[in-house]
XYZ file of C-alpha atoms in Angstrom:
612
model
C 85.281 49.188 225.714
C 86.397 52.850 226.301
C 84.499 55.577 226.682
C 85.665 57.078 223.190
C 84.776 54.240 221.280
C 81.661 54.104 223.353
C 80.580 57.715 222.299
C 82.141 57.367 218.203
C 79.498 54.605 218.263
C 76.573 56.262 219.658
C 77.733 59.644 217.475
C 77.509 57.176 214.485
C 74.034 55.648 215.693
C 72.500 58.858 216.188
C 73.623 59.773 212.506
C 72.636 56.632 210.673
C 69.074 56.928 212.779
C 68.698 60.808 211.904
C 69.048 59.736 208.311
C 65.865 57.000 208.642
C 68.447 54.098 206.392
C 68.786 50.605 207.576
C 72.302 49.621 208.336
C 72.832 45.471 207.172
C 73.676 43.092 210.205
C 77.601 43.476 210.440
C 77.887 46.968 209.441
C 80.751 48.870 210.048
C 80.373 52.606 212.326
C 83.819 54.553 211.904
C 84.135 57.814 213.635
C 81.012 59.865 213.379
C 80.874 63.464 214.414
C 77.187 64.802 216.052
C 74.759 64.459 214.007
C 74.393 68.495 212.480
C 71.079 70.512 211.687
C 71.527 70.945 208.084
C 70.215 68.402 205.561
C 70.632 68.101 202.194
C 67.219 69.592 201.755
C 68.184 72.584 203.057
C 71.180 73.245 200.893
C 68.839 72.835 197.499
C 65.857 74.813 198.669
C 62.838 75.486 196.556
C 64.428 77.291 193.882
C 67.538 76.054 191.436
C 70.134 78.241 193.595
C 71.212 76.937 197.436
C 69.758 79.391 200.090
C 72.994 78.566 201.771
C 75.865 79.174 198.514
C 78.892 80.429 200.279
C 78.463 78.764 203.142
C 80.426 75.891 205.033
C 77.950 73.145 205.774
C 78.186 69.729 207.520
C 75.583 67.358 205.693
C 74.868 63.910 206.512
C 73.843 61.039 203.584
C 73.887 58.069 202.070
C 76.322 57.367 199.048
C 74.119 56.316 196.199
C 76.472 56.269 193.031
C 80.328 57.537 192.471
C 82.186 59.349 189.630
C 85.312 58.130 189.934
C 87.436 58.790 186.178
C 87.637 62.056 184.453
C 88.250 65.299 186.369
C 84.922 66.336 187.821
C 85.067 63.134 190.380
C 82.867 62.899 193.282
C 80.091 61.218 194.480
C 76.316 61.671 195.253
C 74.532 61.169 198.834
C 71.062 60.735 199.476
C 69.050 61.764 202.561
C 66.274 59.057 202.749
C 64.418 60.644 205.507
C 63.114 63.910 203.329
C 61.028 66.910 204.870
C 58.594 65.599 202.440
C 58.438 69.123 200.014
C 58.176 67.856 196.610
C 60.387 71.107 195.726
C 63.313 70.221 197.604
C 65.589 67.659 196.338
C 66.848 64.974 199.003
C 70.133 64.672 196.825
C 73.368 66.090 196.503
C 76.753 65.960 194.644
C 80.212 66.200 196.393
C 82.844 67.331 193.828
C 86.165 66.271 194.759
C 88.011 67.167 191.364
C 90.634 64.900 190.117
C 90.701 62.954 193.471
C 88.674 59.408 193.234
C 86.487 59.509 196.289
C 86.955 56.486 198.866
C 83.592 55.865 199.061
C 81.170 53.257 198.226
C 77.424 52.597 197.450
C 75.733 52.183 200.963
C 78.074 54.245 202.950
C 76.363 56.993 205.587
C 78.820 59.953 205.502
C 79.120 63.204 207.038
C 80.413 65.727 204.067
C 81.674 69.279 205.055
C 81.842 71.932 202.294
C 81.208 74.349 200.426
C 77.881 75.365 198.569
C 78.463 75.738 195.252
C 76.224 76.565 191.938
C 78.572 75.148 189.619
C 77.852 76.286 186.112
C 79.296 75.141 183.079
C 80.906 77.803 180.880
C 81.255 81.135 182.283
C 78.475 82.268 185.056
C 78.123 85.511 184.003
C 76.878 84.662 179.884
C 76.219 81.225 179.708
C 72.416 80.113 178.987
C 73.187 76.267 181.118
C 71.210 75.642 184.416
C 73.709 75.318 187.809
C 74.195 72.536 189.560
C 74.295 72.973 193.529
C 77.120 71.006 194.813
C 79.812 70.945 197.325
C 83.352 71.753 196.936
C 85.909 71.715 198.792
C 84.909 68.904 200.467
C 86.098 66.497 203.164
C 83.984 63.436 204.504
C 83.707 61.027 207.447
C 82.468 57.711 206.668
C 80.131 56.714 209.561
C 78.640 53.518 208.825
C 78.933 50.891 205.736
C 76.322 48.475 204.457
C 73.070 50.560 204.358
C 70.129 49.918 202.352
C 70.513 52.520 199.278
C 67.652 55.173 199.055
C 65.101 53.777 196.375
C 65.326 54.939 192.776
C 61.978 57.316 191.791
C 60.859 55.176 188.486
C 59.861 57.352 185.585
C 56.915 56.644 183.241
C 54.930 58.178 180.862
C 52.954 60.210 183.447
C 55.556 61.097 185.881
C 57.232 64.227 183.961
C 54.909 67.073 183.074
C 54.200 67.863 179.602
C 54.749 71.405 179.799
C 58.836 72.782 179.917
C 58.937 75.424 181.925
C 57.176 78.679 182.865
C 58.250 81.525 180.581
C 59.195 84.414 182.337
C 60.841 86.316 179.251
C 64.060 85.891 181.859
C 65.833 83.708 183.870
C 64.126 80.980 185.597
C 66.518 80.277 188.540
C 64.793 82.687 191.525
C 61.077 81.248 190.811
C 59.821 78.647 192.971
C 59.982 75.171 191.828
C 56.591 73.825 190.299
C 57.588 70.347 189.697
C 53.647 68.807 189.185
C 53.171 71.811 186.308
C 56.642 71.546 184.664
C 59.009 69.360 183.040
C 62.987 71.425 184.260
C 61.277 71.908 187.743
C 60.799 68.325 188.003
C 64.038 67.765 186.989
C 65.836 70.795 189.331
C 63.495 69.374 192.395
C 64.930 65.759 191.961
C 68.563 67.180 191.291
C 70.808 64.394 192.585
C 68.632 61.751 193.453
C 68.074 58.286 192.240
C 65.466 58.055 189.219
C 65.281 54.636 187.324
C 63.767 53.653 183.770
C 62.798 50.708 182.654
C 63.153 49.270 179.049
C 63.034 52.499 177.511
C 62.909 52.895 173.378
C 66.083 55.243 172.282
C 65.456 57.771 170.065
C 68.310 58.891 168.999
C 71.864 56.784 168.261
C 74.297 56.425 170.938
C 76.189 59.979 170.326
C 80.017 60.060 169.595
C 80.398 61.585 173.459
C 78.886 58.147 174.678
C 75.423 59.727 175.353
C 72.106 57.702 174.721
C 68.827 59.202 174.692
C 65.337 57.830 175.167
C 62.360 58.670 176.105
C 60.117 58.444 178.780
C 57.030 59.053 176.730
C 56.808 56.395 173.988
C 53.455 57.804 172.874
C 54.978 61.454 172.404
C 55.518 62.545 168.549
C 56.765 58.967 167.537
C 58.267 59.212 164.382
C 57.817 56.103 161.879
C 61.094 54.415 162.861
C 61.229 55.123 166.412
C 62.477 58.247 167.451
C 60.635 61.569 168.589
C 60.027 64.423 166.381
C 60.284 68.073 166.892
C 57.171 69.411 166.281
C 57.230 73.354 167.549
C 59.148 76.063 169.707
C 55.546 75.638 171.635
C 55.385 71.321 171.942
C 59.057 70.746 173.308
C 59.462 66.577 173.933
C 59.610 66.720 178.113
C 59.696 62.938 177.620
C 63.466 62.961 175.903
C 65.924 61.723 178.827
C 69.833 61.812 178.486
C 71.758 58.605 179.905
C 75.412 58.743 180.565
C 77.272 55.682 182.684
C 79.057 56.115 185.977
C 80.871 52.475 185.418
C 84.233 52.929 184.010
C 84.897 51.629 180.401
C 87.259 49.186 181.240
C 84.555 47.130 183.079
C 82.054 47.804 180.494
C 82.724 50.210 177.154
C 79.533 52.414 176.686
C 76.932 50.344 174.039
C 76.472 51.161 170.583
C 73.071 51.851 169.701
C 70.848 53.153 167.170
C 67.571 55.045 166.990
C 64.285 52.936 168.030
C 66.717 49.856 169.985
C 65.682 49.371 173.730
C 67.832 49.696 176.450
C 66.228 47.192 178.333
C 65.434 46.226 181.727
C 66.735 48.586 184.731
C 68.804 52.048 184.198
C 69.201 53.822 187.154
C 71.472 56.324 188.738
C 71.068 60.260 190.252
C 70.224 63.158 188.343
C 73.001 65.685 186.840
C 72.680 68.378 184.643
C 74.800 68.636 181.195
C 74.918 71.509 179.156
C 74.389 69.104 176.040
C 71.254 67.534 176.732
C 70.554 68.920 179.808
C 69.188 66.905 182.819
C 71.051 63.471 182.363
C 70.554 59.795 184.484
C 73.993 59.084 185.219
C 74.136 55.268 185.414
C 75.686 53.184 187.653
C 73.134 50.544 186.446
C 72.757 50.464 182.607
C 70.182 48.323 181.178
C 71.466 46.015 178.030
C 70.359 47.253 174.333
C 67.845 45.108 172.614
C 68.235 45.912 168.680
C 65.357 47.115 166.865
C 66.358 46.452 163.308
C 66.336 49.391 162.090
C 67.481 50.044 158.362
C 68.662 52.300 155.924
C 66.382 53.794 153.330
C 67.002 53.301 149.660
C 64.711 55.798 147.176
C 63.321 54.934 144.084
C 64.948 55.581 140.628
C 63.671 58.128 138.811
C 62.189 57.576 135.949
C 62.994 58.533 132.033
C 61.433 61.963 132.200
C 61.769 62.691 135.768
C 64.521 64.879 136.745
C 66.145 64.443 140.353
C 67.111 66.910 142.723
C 68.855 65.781 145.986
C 70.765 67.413 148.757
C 73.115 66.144 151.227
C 75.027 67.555 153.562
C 78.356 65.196 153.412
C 79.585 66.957 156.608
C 82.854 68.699 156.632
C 84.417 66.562 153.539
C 87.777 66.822 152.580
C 90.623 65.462 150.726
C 92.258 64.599 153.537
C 89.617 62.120 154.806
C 90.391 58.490 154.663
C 88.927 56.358 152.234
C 86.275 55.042 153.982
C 83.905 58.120 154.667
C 84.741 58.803 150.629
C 83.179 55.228 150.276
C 79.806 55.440 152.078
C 78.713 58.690 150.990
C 79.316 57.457 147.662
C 77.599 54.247 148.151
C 74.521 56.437 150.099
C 74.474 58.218 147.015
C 74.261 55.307 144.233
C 72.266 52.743 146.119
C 70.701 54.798 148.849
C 69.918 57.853 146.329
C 69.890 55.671 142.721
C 72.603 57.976 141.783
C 70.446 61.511 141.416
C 70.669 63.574 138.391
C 71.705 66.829 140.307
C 73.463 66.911 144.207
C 73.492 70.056 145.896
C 76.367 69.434 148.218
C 76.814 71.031 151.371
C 80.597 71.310 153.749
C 82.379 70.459 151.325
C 85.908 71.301 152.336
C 88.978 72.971 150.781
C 92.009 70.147 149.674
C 93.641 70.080 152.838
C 90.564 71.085 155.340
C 91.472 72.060 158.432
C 95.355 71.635 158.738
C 95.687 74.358 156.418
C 94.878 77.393 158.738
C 95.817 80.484 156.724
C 97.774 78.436 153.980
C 96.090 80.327 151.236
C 94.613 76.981 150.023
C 91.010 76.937 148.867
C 90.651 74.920 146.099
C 88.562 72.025 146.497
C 89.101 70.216 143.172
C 91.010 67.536 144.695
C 88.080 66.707 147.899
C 85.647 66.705 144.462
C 87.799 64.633 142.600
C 88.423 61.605 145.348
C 84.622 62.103 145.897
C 83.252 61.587 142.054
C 85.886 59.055 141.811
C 84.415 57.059 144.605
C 80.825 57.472 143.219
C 82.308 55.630 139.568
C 83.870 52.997 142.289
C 80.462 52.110 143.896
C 79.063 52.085 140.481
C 77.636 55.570 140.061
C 77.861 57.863 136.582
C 80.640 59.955 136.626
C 79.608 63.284 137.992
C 81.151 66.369 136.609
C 81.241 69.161 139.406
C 80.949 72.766 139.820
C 81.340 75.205 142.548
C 83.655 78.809 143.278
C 85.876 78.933 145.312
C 85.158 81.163 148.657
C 87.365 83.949 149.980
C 89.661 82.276 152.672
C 88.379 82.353 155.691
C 85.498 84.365 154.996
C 82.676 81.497 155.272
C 82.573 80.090 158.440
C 82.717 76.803 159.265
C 85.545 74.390 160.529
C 88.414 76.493 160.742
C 91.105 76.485 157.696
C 88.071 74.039 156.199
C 86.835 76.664 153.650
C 83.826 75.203 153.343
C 81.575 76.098 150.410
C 78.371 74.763 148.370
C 78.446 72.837 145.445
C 76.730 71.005 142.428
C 77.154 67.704 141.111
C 75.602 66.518 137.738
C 75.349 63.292 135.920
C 76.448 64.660 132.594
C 74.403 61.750 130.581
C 71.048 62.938 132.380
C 71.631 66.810 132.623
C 73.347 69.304 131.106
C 75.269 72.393 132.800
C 75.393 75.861 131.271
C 78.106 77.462 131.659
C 78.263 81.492 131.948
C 81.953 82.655 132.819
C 82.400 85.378 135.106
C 81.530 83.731 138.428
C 83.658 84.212 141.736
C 83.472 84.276 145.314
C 82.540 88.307 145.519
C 80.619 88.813 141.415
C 76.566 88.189 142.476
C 74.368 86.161 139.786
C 71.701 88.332 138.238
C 68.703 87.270 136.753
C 68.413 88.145 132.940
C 65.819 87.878 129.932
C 66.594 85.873 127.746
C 64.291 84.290 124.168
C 62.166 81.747 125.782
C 62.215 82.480 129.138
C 64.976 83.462 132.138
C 68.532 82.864 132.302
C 71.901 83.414 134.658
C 74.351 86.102 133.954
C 77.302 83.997 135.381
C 76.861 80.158 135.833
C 77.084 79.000 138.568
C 77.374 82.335 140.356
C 77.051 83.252 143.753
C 73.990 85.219 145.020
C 74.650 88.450 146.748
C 77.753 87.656 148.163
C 78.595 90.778 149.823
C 75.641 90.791 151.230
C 75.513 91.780 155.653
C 73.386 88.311 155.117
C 76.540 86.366 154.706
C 78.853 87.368 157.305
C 80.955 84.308 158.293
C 78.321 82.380 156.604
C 78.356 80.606 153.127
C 77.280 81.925 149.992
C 74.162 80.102 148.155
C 75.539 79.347 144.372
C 73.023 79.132 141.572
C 73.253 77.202 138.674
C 71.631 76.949 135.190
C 71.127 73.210 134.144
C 69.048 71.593 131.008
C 67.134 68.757 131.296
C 65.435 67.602 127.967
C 65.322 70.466 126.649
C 63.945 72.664 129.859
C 65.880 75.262 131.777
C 66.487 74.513 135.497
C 67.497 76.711 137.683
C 69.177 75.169 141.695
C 69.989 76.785 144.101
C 72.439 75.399 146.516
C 72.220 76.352 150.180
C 73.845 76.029 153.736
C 72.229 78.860 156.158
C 74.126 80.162 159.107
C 74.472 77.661 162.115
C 72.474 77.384 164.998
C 75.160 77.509 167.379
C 75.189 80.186 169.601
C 70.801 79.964 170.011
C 70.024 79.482 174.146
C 69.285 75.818 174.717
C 65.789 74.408 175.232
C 66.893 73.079 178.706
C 68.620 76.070 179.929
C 68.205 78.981 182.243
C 66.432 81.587 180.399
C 62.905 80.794 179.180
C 62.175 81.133 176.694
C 65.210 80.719 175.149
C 66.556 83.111 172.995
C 67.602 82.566 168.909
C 70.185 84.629 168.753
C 71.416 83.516 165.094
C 67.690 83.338 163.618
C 68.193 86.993 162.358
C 70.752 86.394 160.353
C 68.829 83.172 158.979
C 65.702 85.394 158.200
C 67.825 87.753 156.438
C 69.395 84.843 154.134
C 66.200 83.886 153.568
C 65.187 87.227 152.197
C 67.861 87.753 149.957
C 67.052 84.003 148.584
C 63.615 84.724 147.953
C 64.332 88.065 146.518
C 66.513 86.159 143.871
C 63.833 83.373 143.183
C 61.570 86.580 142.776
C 64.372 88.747 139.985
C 64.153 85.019 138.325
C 60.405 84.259 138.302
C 59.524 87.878 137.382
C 61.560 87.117 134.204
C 59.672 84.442 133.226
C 56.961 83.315 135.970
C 56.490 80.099 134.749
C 60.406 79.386 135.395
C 61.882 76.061 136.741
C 63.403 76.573 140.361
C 64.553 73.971 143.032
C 66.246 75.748 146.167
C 68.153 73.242 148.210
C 70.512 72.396 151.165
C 71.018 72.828 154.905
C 69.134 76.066 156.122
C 69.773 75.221 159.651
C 65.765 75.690 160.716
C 62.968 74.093 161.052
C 59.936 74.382 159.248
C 57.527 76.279 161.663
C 60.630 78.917 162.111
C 60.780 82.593 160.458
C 63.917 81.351 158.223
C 61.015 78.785 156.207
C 58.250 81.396 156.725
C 60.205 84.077 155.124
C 61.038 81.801 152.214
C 58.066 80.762 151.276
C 56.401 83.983 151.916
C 54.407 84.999 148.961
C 54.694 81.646 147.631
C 56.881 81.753 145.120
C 58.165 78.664 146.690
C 56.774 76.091 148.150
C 58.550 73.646 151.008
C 58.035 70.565 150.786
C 59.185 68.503 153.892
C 55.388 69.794 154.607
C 54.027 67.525 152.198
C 54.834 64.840 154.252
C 53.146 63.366 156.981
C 54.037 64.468 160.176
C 55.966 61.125 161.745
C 58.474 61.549 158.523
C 59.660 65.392 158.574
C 63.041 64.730 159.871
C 66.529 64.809 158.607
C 68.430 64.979 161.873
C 68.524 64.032 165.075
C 69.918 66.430 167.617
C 69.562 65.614 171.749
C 67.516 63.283 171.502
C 64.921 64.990 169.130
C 64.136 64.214 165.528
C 64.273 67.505 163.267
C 64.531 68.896 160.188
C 67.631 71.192 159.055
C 67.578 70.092 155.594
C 64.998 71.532 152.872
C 63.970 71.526 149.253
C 61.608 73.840 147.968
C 60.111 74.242 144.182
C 58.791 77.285 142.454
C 54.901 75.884 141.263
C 56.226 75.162 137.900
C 57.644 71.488 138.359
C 54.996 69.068 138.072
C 54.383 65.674 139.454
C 56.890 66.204 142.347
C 57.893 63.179 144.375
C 59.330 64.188 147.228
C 61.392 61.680 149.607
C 63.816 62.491 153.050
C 66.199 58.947 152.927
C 66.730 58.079 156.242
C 70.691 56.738 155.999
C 72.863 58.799 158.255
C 70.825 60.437 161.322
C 69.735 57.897 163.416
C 72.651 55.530 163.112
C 75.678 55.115 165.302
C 77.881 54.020 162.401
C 77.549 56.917 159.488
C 78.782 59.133 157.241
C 77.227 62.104 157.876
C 75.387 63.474 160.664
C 72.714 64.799 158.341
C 70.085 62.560 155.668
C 70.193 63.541 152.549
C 66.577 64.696 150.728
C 65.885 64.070 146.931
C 62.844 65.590 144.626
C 61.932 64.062 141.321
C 59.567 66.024 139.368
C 58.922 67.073 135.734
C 60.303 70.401 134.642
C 58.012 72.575 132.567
């Protein structure tokens, strides 16, 4: 044997020993530089950024798990002989862009590159955590066959219940504390191997092939399986995102829904995701065990009850295909019993978004195919009204137009009409013999308002039910997009769009206020998607004085949810009632939310009560 080959083989030795793995009997050693002084423990440190960013490093590993479709490809190593700080991670990611790495599971390398924070979105403004990583990389393969670093199981008592510390700032220069919180458990185990074990999902298996489940089964359960969002203050550190490493064309991701189990082993290394934050990437997926889960049907209501529901129908327009058309109207005549009143939220212009700019914003022919399916499922036929909005002046889905609605079952419920409502006239309330009534109906409240920038306009409507004056308010509050993520960087995180909820809010209640001031003892339901919770300012600021009353907190605390978002179960979606309706029966109909196959991303909600 030469001399070379000789030395390659004791380089590779040296390596594979300074590493602590076990190379199997037969194990191949190809041409293995000196073993270097910097570890993989040394490029994450004891904060979230690399002590060593910038610099051109040599670090030795073991290949746990590869990315190898998609254009961030690369692969993760794993130093099994640690320094033994619980703050430093012993893993690492090697980005390698669009090229599939030649590497396998059980491979000892020797990766040179670059340290990198790589953050998704723009550095300078985004809210997302880093991830440390090298670029630029090349790699020497140095032995095959090793025994793989063990996976750190996760149970109910391994992640802390507390999120993060809450320095009013950024998080990333304090030192990890990964026994106090949940993130720095998560930053301090940044690319290793973490396994769970037949773990209950709690949310459905997303349309980005994401499942989520948690790691805390006892932690805010809701009554069907998921985990509810409780407070800005009680944050789920159990939730756990799961994406797969194995390509789709050896196994397409499962289809899942809310309280299944994804059984037996998942394991993989630890990545960060802007959407959902820290994530197991799998390269071994458990199976999913169904849990049976079913939709909700509601109650009829009853001769003298009136019914109120809302239902967000989630960006519907005639240009849908039949099919969505067909199961929001069958949610709505079995799931519902085909409600008296809808307040209906996104519904779209007639040609939604390919008409950017077209000047189209009529949405008689999206209500049309909609009532029409309704009659097919064997609903009433709903009459519908609604105004029009300015175009392009509501937010939403670009070239959608989309805008809040009513529909009424015309046999049940009668609509008074009051000309003189458009997108820009604002509804007044006025005295009338007997009580309060609309000057335009429906009309839109305050719609030049600051309130309703790029934001939809609550319409109010004037409806008779046996005799007694209703009045509904339909509602869909400025999104939440844009708010700092739970997960993120800066702790705590910051609501940027909350103002202009709290200010909707205001201009709501004011209105309930003109109305009830009128006649005190008036009928008034406000519904639709307010895009907050109810321990936020938005609900606070509604029901301040309490004039209204909301009441998703009637119920107990396992059922307040109409939407599932990251893994959490949470309300968006509201009803409140002045005090006048009596004998309210409040229900949330779980039909959408936690389902992979549905028609809307939101539940709908439905109050029966008797008007005054």
């Amino acid at each position: 044997m030469s001399s070379q080959r000789r030395a390659t083989m004791a380089g590779g030795a040296a390596l594979v020993a300074a590493l602590g793995v076990v190379v199997t009997p037969g194990a191949v050693a190809e041409g293995a530089p000196a073993p270097t002084a910097t570890r993989i423990h040394d490029v994450q440190g004891t904060t979230r950024l690399s002590p060593l960013e910038g610099d051109r490093v040599t670090v030795p590993g073991v290949v746990t798990a590869t990315r190898t479709f998609g254009a961030s490809r690369g692969f993760w190593i794993q130093d099994a002989h640690g320094d033994g700080d619980p703050r430093t991670s012993e893993g690492l990611f090697v980005f390698t862009g669009d090229r599939t790495p030649d590497v396998a599971p059980g491979d000892v390398v020797a990766a040179t590159g670059t340290v990198a924070e790589y953050y998704p979105g723009d550095p300078a403004t985004t809210a997302a955590q880093s991830t440390t990583e090298l670029v630029d990389a090349e790699w020497t393969v140095t032995a095959r066959g090793a025994d793989i670093p063990e996976a750190l199981p996760v149970g109910p008592d391994t992640v802390p219940e507390r999120l993060s510390a809450r320095p009013g700032g950024s998080i990333e220069g304090l030192t990890l504390r990964p026994d106090t919180y949940a993130l720095d458990f998560w930053e301090a185990h940044e690319g290793e191997l973490v396994s769970v074990v037949d773990s209950r999902l709690v949310s459905r298996s997303t349309d980005y092939n994401e499942l989520y489940v948690t790691t805390k089964p006892e932690q805010n359960p809701s009554e069907r399986g998921g985990t509810v969002y409780s407070g800005y203050d009680r944050p789920n550190t159990g939730v756990l995102k799961i994406e797969s490493l194995i390509p789709f064309f050896e196994r397409p991701f499962p289809e899942a829904d809310t309280g299944d189990t994804l059984a037996g082993v998942t394991s993989g290394p630890v990545a960060y995701d802007a959407y959902g934050g820290y994530t197991l990437m799998a390269n071994t997926l458990g199976e999913v065990k169904r849990g049976g889960l079913e939709r909700e049907l509601t109650r009829p209501q009853r001769p003298g009850e009136l019914s109120v529901a809302t239902y967000n129908v989630e960006n519907l327009s005639a240009v849908d295909g039949g099919e969505k058309f067909a199961e929001l109207a069958e949610g709505v005549v079995a799931n519902l019993s085909s409600p008296d009143i809808l307040t209906l939220e996104e519904i779209q212009d007639d040609n939604g978004p390919e008409g950017i700019g077209d000047g189209v914003v009529s949405a008689d022919e999206t209500l049309r195919r909609f009532t029409d399916a309704i009659v097919a499922a064997g609903g009433p036929r709903y009459e519908w009204r609604q105004i029009d909005p300015v175009e392009g002046a509501d937010g939403g889905q670009p070239g959608g137009n989309i805008r809040v609605g009513f529909l009424f079952d015309p046999q049940r419920v009668s609509f008074v009409d009051r000309e003189g409502g458009d997108a820009t006239t604002p509804v007044r309330a006025r005295r009338a013999p007997g009580g309060a009534r609309l000057s335009v109906s429906p009309g839109r409240i305050e719609p030049a308002d600051r309130a309703w920038v790029q934001s939809r306009k609550p319409l109010a409507g004037e409806f008779v039910f046996r005799g007694r004056t209703v009045f509904v308010v339909a509602n869909h509050f400025a999104s939440k997009g844009g708010d700092q993520p739970t997960h993120g960087r800066f702790q705590p995180p910051a609501r940027t769009t909350e103002p202009q909820r709290v200010r909707q809010a205001e201009v709501v209640r004011d209105f309930v206020g003109e109305l009830l001031a009128v006649d005190r003892r008036a009928n008034v339901v406000v519904a639709g998607d307010l895009n907050d919770f109810p321990f936020s300012p938005t609900l606070a600021t509604l029901t301040e004085g309490g004039a209204l009353r909301s009441l998703v907190d009637t119920l107990p605390p396992d059922e307040r949810y109409s939407y599932v978002f990251e893994g959490n179960s949470q309300v968006l979606d509201h009803i409140l009632v002045s005090a006048a309706p009596h004998r309210v029966d409040y229900d949330v109909v779980h039909v959408n939310a936690e389902f992979a196959d549905q028609a809307s991303d939101h539940d709908p909600q439905i109050v029966r009560f008797l008007p005054r």
